[in-house]
Coordinates of C-alpha atoms in Angstrom, one line a residue:
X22 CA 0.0 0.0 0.0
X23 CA 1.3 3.6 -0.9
X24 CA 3.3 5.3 2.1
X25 CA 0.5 8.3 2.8
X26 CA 1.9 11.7 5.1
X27 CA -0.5 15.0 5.3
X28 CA 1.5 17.9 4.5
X29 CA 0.4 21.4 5.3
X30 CA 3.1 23.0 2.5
X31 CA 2.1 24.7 -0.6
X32 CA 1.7 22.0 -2.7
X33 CA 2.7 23.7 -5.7
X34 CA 6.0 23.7 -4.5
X35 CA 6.2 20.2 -3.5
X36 CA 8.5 18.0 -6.0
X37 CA 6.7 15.2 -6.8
X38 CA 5.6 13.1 -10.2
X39 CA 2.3 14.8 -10.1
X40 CA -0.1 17.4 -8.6
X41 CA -3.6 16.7 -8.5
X42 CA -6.3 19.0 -8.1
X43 CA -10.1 19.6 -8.6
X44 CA -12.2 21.0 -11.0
X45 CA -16.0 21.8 -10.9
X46 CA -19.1 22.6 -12.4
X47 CA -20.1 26.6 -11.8
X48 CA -22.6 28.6 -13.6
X49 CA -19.6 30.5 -14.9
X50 CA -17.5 27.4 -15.9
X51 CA -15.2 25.7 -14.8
X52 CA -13.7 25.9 -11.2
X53 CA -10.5 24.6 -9.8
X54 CA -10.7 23.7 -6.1
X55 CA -8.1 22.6 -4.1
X56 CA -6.2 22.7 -0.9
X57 CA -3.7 25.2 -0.4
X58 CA -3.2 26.1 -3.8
X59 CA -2.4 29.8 -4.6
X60 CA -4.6 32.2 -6.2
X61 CA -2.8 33.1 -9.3
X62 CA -2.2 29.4 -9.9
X63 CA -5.7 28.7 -9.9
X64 CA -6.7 31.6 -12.2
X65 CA -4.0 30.5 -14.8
X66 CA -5.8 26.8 -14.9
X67 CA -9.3 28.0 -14.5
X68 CA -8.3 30.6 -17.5
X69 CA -6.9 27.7 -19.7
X70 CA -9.7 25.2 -18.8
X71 CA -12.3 26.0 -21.2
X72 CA -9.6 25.8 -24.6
X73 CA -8.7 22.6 -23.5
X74 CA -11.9 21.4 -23.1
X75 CA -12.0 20.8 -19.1
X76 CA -15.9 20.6 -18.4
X77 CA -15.0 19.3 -14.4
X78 CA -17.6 16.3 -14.6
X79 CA -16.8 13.9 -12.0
X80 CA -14.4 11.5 -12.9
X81 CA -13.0 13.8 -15.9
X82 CA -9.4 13.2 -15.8
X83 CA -7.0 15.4 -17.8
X84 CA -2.7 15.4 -17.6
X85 CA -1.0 18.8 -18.8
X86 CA 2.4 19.7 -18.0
X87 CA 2.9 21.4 -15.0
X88 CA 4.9 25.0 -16.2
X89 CA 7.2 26.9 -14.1
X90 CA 5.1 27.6 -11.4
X91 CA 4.4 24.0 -10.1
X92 CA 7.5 21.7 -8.7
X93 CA 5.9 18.7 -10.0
X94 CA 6.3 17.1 -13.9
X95 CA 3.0 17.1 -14.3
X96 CA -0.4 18.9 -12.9
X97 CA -3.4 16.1 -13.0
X98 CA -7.2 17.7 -12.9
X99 CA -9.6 15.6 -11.6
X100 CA -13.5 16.3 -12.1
X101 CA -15.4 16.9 -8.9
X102 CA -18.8 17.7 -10.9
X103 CA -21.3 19.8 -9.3
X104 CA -20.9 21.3 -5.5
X105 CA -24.0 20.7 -3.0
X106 CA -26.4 23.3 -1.6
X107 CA -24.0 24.1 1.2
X108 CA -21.1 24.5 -0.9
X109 CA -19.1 21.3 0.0
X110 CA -18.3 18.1 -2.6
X111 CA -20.4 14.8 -1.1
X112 CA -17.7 12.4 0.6
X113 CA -18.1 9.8 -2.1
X114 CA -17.8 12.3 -4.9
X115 CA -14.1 13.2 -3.0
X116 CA -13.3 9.6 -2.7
X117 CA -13.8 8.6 -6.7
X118 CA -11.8 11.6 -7.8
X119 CA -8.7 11.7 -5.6
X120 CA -9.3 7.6 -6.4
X121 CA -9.4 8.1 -10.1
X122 CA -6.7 10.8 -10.3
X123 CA -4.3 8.5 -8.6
X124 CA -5.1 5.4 -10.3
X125 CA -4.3 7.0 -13.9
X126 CA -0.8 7.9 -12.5
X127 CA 0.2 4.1 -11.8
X128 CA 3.6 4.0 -12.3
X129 CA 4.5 7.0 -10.7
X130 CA 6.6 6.7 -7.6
X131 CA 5.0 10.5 -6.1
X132 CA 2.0 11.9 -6.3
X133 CA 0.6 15.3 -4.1
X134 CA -2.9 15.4 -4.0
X135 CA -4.4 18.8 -2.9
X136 CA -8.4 18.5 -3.1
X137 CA -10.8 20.3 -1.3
X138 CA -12.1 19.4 2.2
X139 CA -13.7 21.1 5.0
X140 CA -13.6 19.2 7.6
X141 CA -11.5 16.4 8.9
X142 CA -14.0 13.7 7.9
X143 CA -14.2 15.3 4.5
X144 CA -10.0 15.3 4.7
X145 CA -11.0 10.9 5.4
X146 CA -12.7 10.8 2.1
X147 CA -10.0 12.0 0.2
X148 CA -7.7 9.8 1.8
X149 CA -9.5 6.8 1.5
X150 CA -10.0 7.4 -2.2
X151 CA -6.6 7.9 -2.7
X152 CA -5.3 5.0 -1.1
X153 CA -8.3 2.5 -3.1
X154 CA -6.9 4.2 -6.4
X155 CA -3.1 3.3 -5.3
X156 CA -3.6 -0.3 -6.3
X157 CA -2.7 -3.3 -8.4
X158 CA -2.8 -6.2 -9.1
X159 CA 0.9 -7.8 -10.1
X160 CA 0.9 -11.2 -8.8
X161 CA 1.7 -13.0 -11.7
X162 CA 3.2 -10.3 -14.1
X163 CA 6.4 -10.6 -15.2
X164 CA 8.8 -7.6 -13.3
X165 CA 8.9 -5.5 -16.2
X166 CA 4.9 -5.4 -16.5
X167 CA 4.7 -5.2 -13.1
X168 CA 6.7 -2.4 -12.5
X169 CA 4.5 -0.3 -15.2
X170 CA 1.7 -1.0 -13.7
X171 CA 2.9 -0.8 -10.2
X172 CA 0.5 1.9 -8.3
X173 CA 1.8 5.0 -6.7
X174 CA 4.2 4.7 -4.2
X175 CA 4.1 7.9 -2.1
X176 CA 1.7 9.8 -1.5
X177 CA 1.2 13.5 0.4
X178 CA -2.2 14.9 0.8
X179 CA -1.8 18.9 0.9
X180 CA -4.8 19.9 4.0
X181 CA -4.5 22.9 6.3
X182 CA -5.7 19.8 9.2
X183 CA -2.4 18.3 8.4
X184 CA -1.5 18.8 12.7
X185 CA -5.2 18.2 13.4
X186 CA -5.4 15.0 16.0
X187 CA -8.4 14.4 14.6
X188 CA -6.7 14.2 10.9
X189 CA -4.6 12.1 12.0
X190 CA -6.8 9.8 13.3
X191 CA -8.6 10.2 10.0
X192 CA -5.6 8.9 8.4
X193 CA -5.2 6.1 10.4
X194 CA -8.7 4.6 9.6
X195 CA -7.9 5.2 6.1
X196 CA -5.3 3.2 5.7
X197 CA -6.8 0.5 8.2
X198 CA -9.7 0.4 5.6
X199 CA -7.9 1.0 2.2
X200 CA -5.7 -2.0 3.3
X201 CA -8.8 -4.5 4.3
X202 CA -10.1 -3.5 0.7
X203 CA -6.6 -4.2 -0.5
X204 CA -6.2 -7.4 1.3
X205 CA -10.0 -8.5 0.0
X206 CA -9.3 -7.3 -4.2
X207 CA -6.0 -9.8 -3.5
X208 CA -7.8 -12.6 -2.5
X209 CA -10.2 -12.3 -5.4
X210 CA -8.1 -11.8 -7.9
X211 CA -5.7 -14.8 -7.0
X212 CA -5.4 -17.6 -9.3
X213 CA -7.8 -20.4 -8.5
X214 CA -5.1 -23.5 -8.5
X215 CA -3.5 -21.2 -5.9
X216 CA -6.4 -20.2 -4.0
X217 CA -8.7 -23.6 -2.5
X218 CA -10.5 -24.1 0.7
X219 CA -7.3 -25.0 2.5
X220 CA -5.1 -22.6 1.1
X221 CA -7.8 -19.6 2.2
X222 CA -7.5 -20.7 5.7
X223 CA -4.2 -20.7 5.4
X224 CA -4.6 -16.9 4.3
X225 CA -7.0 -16.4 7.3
X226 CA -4.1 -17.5 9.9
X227 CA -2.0 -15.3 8.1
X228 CA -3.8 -12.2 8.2
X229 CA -4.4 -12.2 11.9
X230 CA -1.0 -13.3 12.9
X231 CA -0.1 -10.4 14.4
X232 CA -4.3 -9.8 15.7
X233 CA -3.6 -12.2 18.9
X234 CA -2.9 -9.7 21.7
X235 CA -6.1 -7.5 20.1
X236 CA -8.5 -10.8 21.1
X237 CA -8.2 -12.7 17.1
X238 CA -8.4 -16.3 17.0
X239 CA -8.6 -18.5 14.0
X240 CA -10.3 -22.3 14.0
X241 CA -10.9 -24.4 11.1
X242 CA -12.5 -27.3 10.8
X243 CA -11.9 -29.9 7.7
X244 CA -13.9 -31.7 5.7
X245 CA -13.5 -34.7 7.6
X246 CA -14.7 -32.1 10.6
X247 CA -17.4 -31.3 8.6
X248 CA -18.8 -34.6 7.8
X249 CA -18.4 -35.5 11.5
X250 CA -20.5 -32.2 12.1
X251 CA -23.3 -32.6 10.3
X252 CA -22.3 -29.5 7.7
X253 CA -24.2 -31.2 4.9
X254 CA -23.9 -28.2 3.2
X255 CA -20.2 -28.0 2.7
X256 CA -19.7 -31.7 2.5
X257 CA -22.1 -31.8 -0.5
X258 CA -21.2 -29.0 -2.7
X259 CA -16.9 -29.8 -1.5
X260 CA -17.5 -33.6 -2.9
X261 CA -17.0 -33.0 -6.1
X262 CA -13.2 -31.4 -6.0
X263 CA -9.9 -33.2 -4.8
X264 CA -9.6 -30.1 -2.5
X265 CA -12.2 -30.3 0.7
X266 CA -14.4 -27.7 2.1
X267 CA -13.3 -25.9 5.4
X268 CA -15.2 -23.6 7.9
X269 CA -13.2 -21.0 9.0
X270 CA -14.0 -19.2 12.0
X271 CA -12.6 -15.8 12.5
X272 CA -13.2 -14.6 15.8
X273 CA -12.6 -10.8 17.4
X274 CA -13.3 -10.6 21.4
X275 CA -12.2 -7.2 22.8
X276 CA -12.5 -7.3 26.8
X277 CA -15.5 -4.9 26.8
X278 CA -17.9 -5.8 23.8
X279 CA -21.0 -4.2 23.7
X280 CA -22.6 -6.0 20.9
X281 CA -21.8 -9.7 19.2
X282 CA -22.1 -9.7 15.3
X283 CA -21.7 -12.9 12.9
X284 CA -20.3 -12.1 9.6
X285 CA -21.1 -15.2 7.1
X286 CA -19.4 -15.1 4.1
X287 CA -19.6 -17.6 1.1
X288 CA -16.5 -18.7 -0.1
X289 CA -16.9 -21.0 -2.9
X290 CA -12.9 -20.8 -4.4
X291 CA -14.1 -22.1 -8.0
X292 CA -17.6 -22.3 -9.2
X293 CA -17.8 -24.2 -12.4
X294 CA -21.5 -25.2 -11.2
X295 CA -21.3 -28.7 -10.3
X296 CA -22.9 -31.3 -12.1
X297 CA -25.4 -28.4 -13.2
X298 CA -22.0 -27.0 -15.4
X299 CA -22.1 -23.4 -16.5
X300 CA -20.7 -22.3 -19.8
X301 CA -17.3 -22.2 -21.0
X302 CA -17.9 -18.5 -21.8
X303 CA -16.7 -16.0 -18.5
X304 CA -16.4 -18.9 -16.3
X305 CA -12.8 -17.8 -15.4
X306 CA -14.7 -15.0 -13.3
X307 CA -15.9 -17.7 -11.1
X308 CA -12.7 -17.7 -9.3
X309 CA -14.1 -14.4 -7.5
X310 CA -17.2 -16.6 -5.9
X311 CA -15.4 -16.5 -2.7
X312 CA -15.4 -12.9 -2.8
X313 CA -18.2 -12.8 0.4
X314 CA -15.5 -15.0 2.6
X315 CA -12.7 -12.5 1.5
X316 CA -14.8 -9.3 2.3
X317 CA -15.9 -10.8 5.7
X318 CA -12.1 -11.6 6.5
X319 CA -11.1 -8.8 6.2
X320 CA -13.6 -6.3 8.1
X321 CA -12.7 -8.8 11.1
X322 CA -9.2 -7.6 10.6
X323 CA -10.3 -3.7 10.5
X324 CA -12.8 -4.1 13.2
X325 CA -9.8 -5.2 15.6
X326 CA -7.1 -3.1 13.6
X327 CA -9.7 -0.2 14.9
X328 CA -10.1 -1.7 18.4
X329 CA -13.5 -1.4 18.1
X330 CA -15.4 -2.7 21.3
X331 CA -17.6 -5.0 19.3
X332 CA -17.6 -8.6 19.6
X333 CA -17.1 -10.1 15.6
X334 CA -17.0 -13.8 14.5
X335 CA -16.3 -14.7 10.8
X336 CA -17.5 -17.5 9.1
X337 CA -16.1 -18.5 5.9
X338 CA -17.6 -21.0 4.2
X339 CA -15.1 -22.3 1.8
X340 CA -15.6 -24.9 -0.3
X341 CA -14.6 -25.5 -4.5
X342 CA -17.5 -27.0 -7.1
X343 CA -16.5 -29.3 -9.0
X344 CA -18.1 -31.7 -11.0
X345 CA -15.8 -34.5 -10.4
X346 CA -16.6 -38.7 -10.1
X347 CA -18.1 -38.2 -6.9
X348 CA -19.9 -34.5 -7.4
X349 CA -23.1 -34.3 -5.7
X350 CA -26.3 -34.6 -8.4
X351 CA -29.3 -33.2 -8.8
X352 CA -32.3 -35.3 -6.5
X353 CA -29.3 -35.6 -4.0
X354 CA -30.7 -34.5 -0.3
X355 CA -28.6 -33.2 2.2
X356 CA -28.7 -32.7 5.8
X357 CA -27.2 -29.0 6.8
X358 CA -25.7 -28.3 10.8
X359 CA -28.8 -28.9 12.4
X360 CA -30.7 -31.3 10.6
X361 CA -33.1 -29.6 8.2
X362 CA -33.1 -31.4 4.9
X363 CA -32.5 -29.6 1.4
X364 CA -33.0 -31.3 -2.0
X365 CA -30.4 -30.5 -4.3
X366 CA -32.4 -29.5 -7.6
X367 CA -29.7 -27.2 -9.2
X368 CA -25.6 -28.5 -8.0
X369 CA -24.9 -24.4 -9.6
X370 CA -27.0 -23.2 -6.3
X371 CA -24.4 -24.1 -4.5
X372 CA -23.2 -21.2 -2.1
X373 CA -26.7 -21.0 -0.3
X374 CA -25.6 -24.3 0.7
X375 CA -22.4 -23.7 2.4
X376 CA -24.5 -20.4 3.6
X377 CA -26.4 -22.1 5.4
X378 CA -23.9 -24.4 7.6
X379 CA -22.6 -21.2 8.3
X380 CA -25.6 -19.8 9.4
X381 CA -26.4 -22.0 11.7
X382 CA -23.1 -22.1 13.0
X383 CA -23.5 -18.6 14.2
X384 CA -26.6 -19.0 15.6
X385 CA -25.8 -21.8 17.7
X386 CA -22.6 -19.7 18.9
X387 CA -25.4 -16.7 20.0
X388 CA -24.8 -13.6 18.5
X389 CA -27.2 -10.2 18.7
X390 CA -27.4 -10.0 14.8
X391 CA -26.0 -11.9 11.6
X392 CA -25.1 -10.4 8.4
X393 CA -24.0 -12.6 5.4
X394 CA -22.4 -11.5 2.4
X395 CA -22.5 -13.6 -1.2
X396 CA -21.7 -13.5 -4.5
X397 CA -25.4 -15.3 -4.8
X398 CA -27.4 -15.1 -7.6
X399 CA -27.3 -13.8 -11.0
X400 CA -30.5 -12.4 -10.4
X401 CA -28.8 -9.7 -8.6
X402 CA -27.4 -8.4 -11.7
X403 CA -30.4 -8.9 -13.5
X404 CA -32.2 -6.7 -11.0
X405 CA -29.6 -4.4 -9.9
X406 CA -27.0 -4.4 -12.8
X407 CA -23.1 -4.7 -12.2
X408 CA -22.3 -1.8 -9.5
X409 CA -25.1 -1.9 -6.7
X410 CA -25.6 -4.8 -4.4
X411 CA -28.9 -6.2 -2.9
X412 CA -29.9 -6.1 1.0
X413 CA -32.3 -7.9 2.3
X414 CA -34.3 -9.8 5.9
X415 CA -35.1 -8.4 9.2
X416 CA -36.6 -4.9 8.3
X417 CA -34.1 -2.8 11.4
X418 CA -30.9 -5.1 10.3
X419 CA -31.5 -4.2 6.6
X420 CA -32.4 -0.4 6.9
X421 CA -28.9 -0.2 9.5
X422 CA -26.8 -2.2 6.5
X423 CA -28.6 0.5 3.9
X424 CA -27.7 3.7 6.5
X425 CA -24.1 2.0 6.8
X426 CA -23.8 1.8 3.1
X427 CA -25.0 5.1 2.5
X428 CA -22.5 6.8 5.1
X429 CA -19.4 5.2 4.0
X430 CA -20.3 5.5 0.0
X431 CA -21.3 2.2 -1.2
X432 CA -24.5 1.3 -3.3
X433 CA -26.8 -1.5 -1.6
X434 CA -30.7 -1.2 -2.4
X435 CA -33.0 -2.5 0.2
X436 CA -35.1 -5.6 -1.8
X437 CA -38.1 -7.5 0.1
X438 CA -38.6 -11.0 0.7
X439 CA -42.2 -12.1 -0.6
X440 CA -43.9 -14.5 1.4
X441 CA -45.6 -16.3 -1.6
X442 CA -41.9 -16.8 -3.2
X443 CA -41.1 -19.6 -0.4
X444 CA -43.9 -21.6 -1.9
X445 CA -41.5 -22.4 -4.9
X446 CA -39.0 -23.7 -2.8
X447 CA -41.5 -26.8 -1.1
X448 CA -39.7 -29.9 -2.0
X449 CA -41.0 -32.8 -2.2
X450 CA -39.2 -35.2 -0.5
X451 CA -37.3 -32.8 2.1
X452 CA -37.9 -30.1 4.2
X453 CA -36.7 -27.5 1.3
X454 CA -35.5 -27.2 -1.9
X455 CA -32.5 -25.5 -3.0
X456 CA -34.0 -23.2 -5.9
X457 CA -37.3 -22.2 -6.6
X458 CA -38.7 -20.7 -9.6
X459 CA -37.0 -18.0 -12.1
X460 CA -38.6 -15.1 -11.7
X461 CA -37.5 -13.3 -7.9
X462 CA -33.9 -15.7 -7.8
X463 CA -32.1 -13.2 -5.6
X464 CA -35.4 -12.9 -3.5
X465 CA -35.8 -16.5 -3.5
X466 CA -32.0 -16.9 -2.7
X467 CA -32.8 -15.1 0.9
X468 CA -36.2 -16.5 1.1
X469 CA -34.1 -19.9 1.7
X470 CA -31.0 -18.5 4.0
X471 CA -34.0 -17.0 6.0
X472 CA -35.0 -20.3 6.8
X473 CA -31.7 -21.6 8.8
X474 CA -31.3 -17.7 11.2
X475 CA -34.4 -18.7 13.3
X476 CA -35.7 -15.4 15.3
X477 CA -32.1 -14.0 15.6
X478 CA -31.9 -10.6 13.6
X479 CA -30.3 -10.9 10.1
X480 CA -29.9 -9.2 7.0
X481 CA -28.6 -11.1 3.9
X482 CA -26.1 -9.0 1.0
X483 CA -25.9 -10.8 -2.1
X484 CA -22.7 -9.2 -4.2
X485 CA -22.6 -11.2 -7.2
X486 CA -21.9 -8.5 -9.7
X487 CA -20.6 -5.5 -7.7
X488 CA -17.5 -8.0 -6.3
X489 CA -16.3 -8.5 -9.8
X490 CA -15.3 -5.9 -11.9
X491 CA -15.2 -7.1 -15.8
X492 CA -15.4 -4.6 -17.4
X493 CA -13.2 -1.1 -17.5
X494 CA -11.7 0.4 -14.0
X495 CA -13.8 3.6 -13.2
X496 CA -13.0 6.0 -10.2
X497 CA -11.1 3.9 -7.3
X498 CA -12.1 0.7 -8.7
X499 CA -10.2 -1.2 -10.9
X500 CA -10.6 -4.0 -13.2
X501 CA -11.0 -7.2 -10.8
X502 CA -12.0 -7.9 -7.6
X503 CA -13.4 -4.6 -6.0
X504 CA -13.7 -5.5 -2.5
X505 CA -16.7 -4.5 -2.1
X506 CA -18.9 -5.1 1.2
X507 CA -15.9 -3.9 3.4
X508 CA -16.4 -0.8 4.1
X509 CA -20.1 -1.4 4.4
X510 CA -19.8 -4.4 6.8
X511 CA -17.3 -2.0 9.1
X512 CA -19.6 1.0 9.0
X513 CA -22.3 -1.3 10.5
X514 CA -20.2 -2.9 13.3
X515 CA -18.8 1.1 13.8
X516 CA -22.6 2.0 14.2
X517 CA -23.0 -0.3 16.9
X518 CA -20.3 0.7 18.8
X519 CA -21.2 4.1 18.6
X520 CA -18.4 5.4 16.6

């Protein structure tokens, strides 16, 4: 992750690879806003804007070379579109544009960004969005690729807060954050014969190695756990691969909790639907289906990073779909934790399976509320397209997982869950089905995890096509795994710790 300092100098005189500032949308044109910047500077761009055809729409990028009067090679204008009422940019606006701004200057060792914020939560935003744009993805590039597209290596963020405490302590959740998001887009974007069900808890003991004195403790159970369990769920849908399912529990227990949230998080490390196959075409994207474990990993991490004084157990149900010799089929029935029944109609609704082992798991370990996260249904892209997720169950959980996403600039819409939908899922020969009919899938989806929380209060997020970026890297996000959910998840547990 880039090495981030505040600076309170005039960034114009700062050395660096590249200056970024805003631009705007005024009813006289164009606008350059930024922190610290001097006047006559700003005049000479806001006079040069219009001939070189800088509207300031949000996420309008432009490069020009810097002239005499900036330190820095280059001067980078980022779009900031329209001010609000009160005269301030929205947080999530200031996020995508220092985000966007630095992520076009990947390869670039410095970069001073000087954007406008009021306030030292405003000062957050820009940080944050800086520090999402400072990433890639290099793994398996060769040095010279990687280097070119390595992100920005230092960064300095020009505020007049810069020797604020509360700055600071911006700063610091910033980076706690930008690197759970980080650690998350990894995960997902690793290679599936190098990410499996062991090998992910494996990554789980590694991210929390240094977590022990904060109250982080890791147990996994196997598959031959599993079976001895009774997590039909797991068992089924890991049969098919050489590579067995795990449960991974994650669990965060600071001295003082005032509140005990589950985080369940599907983690199926290759989907290529089972028996049920899926098409040749895009299944390579199926190694991000473990994309909800990843996301719930990771805000454990953060939440203990943070110190917050909330109790937090992760579930990661991990497990790869294969459809090998001993694959389970369709008309199979399976016995989840617990003993309810589920007939296995479609092998390619797999990760409600594994869901719900995991749910029950964390209801039987008592908790005040449960959030799941899951790359779930295609539905969810059908209903909701590629960039906002689905919310859904108990009415309070789901409007406090909206408010959370709403706060720290993510897009979840609230969806309902239609009692007459739970008629399609009546098997015939077990207590439930596994899928019901077409129409309402991602509805249907939480219809069925509803039926394994019991009275404890829950709200399910299905992911499937905000997780996975395949098309073009826009603002902070790049091309990949996003790592989306994070900052939701950890604006929810900050909400019940009163932070």
């Amino acid at each position: 992750m880039a090495d981030l300092t505040l600076t309170a100098k005039n960034p114009a005189r700062i050395a660096a690879d590249a200056l970024v500032v805003g631009t705007c949308l005024t009813s006289d044109g164009v606008a350059v806003v930024a922190d610290q910047l001097p006047a006559p500077l700003v005049e000479q761009i806001e006079t040069l804007a219009p001939r070189l055809g800088v509207t300031g729409a949000r996420q309008e990028i432009r490069t020009l070379p810097a002239g005499p009067d900036v330190a820095a090679d280059v001067l980078v204008l980022t779009g900031l579109g329209e001010r609000e009422p009160d005269g301030t940019f929205d947080r999530e606006v200031l996020r995508e544009s220092a985000g966007a701004a630095v992520r076009s200057l990947a390869g670039s060792a410095s970069v001073v960004v000087a954007l406008p914020a009021v306030d030292e939560a405003e000062l957050g935003a820009v940080v944050e969005g800086a520090l999402y744009g400072a990433y890639a993805y290099t793994t398996y590039r060769d040095a010279k690729a990687a280097a070119k597209q390595a992100p920005v290596g230092t960064l300095q963020v020009a505020t007049t807060f810069a020797r604020s405490a509360a700055a600071k302590a911006a700063v610091e959740r910033a980076e706690i954050l930008a690197a759970a998001v980080h650690g998350t887009r990894d995960l997902v974007n690793t290679a599936p014969n190098d990410l499996y069900p062991a090998s992910f808890a494996d990554a789980a003991k590694t991210a929390v190695k240094e977590l022990g004195a904060k109250g982080v403790k890791v147990t996994v159970l196997d598959d031959k756990q599993l079976a001895a369990g009774g997590y039909g769920g797991l068992t089924g849908v890991g049969q098919g691969s050489a590579r067995g399912p795990r449960l991974v529990k994650v669990a965060y227990t600071p001295a003082k909790a005032t509140s005990k949230v589950a985080l369940v998080g599907k983690g199926i490390t290759f989907d290529t639907g089972g028996i049920s196959i899926k098409p040749a075409a895009g299944m390579d994207a199926m190694k991000s289906d473990m994309a909800g474990a990843a996301a719930v990993l990771h805000t454990v991490v953060a939440a203990a990073r943070l110190g917050l004084p909330v109790a937090v157990t992760g579930y990661l149900c991990l497990a790869e779909n294969m459809p090998g010799g001993n694959a389970q089929r369709p008309g199979d029935v399976v016995a989840i934790r617990g003993g309810k029944t589920v007939e296995i109609l479609n092998t390619d609704a797999e990760g409600r399976l594994v869901m719900a082992d995991g749910l029950v798991s964390a209801v039987e370990d008592g908790h005040d509320v449960v959030l799941d996260i899951a790359t779930l249904t295609g539905a969810q892209m059908v209903a909701l397209g590629r960039r906002v997720s689905g919310v859904m169950g108990s009415d309070d959980v789901r409007d406090q997982v909206k408010a959370a996403a709403d706060t720290v600039g993510e897009q979840f819409w609230p969806m309902p869950l239609p009692d007459e939908l739970a008629e399609g899922l009546k098997s015939k020969v077990a207590d439930i089905a596994n899928v019901g009919e077409r129409w309402g899938g991602m509805l249907a989806a939480g219809i069925f995890l509803r039926s394994f929380v019991g009275d404890t209060p829950w709200a399910h997020l299905d992911i499937a096509g905000p997780a996975f970026n395949e098309k073009g890297a826009y603002g902070y996000t790049p091309a990949g795994g996003t790592g989306t959910g994070v900052r939701t998840m950890l604006g929810f547990l900050e909400s019940r710790a009163g932070v």
